[in-house]
PDB file of C-alpha atoms in Angstrom:
ATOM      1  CA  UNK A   1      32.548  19.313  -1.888  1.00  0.00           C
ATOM      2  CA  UNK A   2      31.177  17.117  -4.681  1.00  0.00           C
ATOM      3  CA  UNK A   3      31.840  13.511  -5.094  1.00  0.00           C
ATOM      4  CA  UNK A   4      33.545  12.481  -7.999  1.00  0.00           C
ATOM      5  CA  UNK A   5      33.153   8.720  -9.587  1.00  0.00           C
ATOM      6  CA  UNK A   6      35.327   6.350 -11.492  1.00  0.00           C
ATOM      7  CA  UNK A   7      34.493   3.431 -12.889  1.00  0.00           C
ATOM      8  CA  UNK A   8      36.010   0.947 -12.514  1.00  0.00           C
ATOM      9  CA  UNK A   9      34.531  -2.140 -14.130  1.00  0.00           C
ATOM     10  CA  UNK A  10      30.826  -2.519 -14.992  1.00  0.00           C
ATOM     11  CA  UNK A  11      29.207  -5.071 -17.016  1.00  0.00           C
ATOM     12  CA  UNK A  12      27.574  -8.758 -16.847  1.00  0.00           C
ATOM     13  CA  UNK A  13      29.483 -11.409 -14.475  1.00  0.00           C
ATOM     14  CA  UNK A  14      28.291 -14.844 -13.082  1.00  0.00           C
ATOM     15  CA  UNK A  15      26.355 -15.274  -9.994  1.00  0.00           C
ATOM     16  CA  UNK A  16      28.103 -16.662  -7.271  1.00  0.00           C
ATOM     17  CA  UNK A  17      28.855 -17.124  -3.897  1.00  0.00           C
ATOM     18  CA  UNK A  18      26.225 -14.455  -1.351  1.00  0.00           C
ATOM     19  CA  UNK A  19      25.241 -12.712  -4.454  1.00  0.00           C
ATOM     20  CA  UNK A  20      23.232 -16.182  -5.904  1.00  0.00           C
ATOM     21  CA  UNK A  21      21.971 -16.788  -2.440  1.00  0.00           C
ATOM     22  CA  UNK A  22      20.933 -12.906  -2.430  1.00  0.00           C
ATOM     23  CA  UNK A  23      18.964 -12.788  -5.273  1.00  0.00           C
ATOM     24  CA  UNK A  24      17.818 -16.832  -5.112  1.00  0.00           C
ATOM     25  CA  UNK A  25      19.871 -17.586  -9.007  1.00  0.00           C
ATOM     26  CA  UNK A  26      20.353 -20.998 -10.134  1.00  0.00           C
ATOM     27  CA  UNK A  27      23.384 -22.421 -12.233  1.00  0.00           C
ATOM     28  CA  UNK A  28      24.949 -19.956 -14.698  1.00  0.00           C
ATOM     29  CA  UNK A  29      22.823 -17.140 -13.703  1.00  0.00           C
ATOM     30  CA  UNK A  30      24.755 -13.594 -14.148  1.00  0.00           C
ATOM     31  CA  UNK A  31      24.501 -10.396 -12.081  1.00  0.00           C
ATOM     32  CA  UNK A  32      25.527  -7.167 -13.318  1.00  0.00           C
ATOM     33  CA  UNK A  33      28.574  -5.969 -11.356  1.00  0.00           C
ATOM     34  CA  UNK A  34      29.351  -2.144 -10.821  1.00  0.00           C
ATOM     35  CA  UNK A  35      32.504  -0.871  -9.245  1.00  0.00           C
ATOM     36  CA  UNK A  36      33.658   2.239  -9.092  1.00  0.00           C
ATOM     37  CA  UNK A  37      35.586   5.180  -7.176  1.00  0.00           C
ATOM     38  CA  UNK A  38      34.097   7.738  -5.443  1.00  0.00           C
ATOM     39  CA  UNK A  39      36.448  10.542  -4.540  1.00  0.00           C
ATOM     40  CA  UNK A  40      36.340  14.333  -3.359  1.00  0.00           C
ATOM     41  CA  UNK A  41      38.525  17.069  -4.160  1.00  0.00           C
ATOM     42  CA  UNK A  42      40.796  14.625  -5.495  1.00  0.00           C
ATOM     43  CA  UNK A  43      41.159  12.278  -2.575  1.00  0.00           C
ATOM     44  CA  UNK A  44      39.704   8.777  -2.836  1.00  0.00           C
ATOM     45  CA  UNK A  45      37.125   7.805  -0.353  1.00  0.00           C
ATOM     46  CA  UNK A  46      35.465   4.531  -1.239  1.00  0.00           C
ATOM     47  CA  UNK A  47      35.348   1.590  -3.428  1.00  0.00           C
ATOM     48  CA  UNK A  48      31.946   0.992  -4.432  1.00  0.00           C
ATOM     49  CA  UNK A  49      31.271  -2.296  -5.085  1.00  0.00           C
ATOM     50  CA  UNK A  50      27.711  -3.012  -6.411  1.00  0.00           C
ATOM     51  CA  UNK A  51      25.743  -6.340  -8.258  1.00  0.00           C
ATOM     52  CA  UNK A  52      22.335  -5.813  -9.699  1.00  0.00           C
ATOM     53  CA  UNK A  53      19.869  -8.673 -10.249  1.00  0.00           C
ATOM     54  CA  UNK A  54      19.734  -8.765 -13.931  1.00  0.00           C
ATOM     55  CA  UNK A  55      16.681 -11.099 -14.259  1.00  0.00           C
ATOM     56  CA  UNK A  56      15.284  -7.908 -13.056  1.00  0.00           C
ATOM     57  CA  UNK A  57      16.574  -5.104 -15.408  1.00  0.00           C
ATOM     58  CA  UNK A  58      17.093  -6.753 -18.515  1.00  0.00           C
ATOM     59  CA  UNK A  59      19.410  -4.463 -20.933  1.00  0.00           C
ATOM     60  CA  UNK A  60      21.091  -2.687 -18.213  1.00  0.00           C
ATOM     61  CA  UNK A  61      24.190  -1.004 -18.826  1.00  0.00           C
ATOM     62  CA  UNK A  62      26.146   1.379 -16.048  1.00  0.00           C
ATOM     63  CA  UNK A  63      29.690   1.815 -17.680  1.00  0.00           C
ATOM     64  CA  UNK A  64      28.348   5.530 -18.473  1.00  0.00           C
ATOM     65  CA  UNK A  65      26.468   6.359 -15.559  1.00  0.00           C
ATOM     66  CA  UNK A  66      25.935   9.881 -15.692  1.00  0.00           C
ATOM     67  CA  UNK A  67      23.058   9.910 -12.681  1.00  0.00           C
ATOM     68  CA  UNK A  68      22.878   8.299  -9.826  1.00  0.00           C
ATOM     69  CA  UNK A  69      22.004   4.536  -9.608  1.00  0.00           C
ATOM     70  CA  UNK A  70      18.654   4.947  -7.798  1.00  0.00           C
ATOM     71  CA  UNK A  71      17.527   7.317 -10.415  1.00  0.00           C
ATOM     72  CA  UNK A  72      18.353   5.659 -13.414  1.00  0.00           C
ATOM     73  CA  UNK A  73      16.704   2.479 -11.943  1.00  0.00           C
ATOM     74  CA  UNK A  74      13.604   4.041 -11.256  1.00  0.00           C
ATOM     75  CA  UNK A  75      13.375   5.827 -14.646  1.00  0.00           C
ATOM     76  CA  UNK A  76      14.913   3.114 -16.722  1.00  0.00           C
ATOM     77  CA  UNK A  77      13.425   0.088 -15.100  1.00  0.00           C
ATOM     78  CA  UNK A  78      10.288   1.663 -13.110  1.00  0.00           C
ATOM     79  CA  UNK A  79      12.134   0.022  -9.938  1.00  0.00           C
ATOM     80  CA  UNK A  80      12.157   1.985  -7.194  1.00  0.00           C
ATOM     81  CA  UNK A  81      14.837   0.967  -3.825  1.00  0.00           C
ATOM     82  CA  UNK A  82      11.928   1.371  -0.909  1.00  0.00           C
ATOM     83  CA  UNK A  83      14.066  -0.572   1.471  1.00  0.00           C
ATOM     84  CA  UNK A  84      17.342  -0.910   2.802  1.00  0.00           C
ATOM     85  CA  UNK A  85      19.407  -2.793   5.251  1.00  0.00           C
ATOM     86  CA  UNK A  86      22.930  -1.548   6.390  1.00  0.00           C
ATOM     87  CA  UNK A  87      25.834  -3.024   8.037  1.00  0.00           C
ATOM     88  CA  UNK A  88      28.922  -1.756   9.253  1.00  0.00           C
ATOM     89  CA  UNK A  89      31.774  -4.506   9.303  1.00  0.00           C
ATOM     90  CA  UNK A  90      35.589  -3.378  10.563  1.00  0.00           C
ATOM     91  CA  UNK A  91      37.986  -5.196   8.400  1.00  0.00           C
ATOM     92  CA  UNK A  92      41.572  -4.617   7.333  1.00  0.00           C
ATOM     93  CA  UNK A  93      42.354  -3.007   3.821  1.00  0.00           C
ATOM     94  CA  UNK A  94      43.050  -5.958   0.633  1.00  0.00           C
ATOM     95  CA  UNK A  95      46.049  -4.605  -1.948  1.00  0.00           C
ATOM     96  CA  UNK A  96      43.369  -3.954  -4.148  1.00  0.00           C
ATOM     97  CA  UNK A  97      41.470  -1.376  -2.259  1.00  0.00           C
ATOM     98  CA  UNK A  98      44.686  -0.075  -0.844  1.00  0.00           C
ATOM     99  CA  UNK A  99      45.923   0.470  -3.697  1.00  0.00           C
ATOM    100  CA  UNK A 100      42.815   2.252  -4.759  1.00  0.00           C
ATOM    101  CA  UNK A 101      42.414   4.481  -1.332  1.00  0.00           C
ATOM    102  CA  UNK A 102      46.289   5.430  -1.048  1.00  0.00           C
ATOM    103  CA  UNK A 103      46.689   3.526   2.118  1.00  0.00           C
ATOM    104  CA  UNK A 104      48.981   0.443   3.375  1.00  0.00           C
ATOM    105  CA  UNK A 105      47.675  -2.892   2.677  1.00  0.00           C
ATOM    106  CA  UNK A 106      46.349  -4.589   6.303  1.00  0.00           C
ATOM    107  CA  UNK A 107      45.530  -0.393   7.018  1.00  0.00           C
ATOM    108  CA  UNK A 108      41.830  -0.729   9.427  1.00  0.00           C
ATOM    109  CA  UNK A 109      38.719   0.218   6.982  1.00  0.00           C
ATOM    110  CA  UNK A 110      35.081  -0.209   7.396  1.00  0.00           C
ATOM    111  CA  UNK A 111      32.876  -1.773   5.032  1.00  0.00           C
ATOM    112  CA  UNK A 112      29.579  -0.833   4.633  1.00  0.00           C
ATOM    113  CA  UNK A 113      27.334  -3.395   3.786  1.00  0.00           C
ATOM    114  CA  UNK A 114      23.487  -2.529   1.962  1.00  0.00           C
ATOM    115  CA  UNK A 115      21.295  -4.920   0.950  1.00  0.00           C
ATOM    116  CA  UNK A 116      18.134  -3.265  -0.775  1.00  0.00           C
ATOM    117  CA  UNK A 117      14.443  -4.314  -2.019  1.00  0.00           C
ATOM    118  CA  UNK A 118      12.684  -2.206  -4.607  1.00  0.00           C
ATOM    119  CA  UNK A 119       8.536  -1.695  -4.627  1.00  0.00           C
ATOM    120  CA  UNK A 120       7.491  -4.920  -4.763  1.00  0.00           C
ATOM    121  CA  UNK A 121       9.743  -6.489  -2.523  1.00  0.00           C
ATOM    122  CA  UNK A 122      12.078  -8.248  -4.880  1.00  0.00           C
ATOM    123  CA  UNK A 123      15.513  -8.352  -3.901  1.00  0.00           C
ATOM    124  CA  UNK A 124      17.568  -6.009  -6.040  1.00  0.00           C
ATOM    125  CA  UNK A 125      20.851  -4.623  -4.904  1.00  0.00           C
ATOM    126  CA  UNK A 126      23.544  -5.994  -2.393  1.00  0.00           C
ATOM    127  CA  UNK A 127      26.585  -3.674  -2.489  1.00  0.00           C
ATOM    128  CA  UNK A 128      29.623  -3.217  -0.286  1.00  0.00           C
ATOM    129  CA  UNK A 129      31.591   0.122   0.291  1.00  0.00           C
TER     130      UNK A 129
END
């Protein structure tokens, strides 16, 4: 069983909310917000929602990701994810994801939460599944 991906959206968006307290941004700052599908053998298993510190990784562009993240980070960007925090929230499914995962809106989901540093510590990647 391989996973399958879809993108969903990808590109530059402003820094708000956790994500400017996550990566310390001032006013107007942007993050680079990934979201996509990952399915297997044609059944949808998570929405992927990832934002990447662009101060960081200036130029980046994931709309064609044809590797995985942590690989084209470390080769593109000589950033390497050495550490990781997860979290494991219950929560109830939005129309949005729902719609995405081909189950009832309010249906019981779990979100995982990872917050990762690369080599030298700098905060890099908070994502949400």
């Amino acid at each position: 069983m391989r996973p399958e991906f879809r993108v969903l959206s990808s590109g530059p968006d402003p820094a708000e909310g956790e994500n400017a307290v996550f990566f310390d941004l001032g006013a107007n700052a942007q993050v680079y917000r990934h979201r996509h599908l990952v399915s297997a053998n044609g059944r949808p298993l998570a929405v992927v929602d990832t934002c990447l510190n662009l101060t960081l990784l200036e130029g980046l562009e994931l709309f064609h990701l044809d590797s995985s993240l942590y690989r084209t980070l470390r080769h593109q960007f000589n950033r390497t994810i050495v550490q990781a925090e997860d979290q494991y929230v219950p929560a109830v499914a939005e129309s949005d994801v729902a719609s995405l995962l081909g189950l009832p809106e309010g249906n019981p989901i779990f979100i995982a939460i990872r917050r990762a540093r690369d080599q030298t510590g700098a905060q890099l990647k908070p994502s949400r599944k």
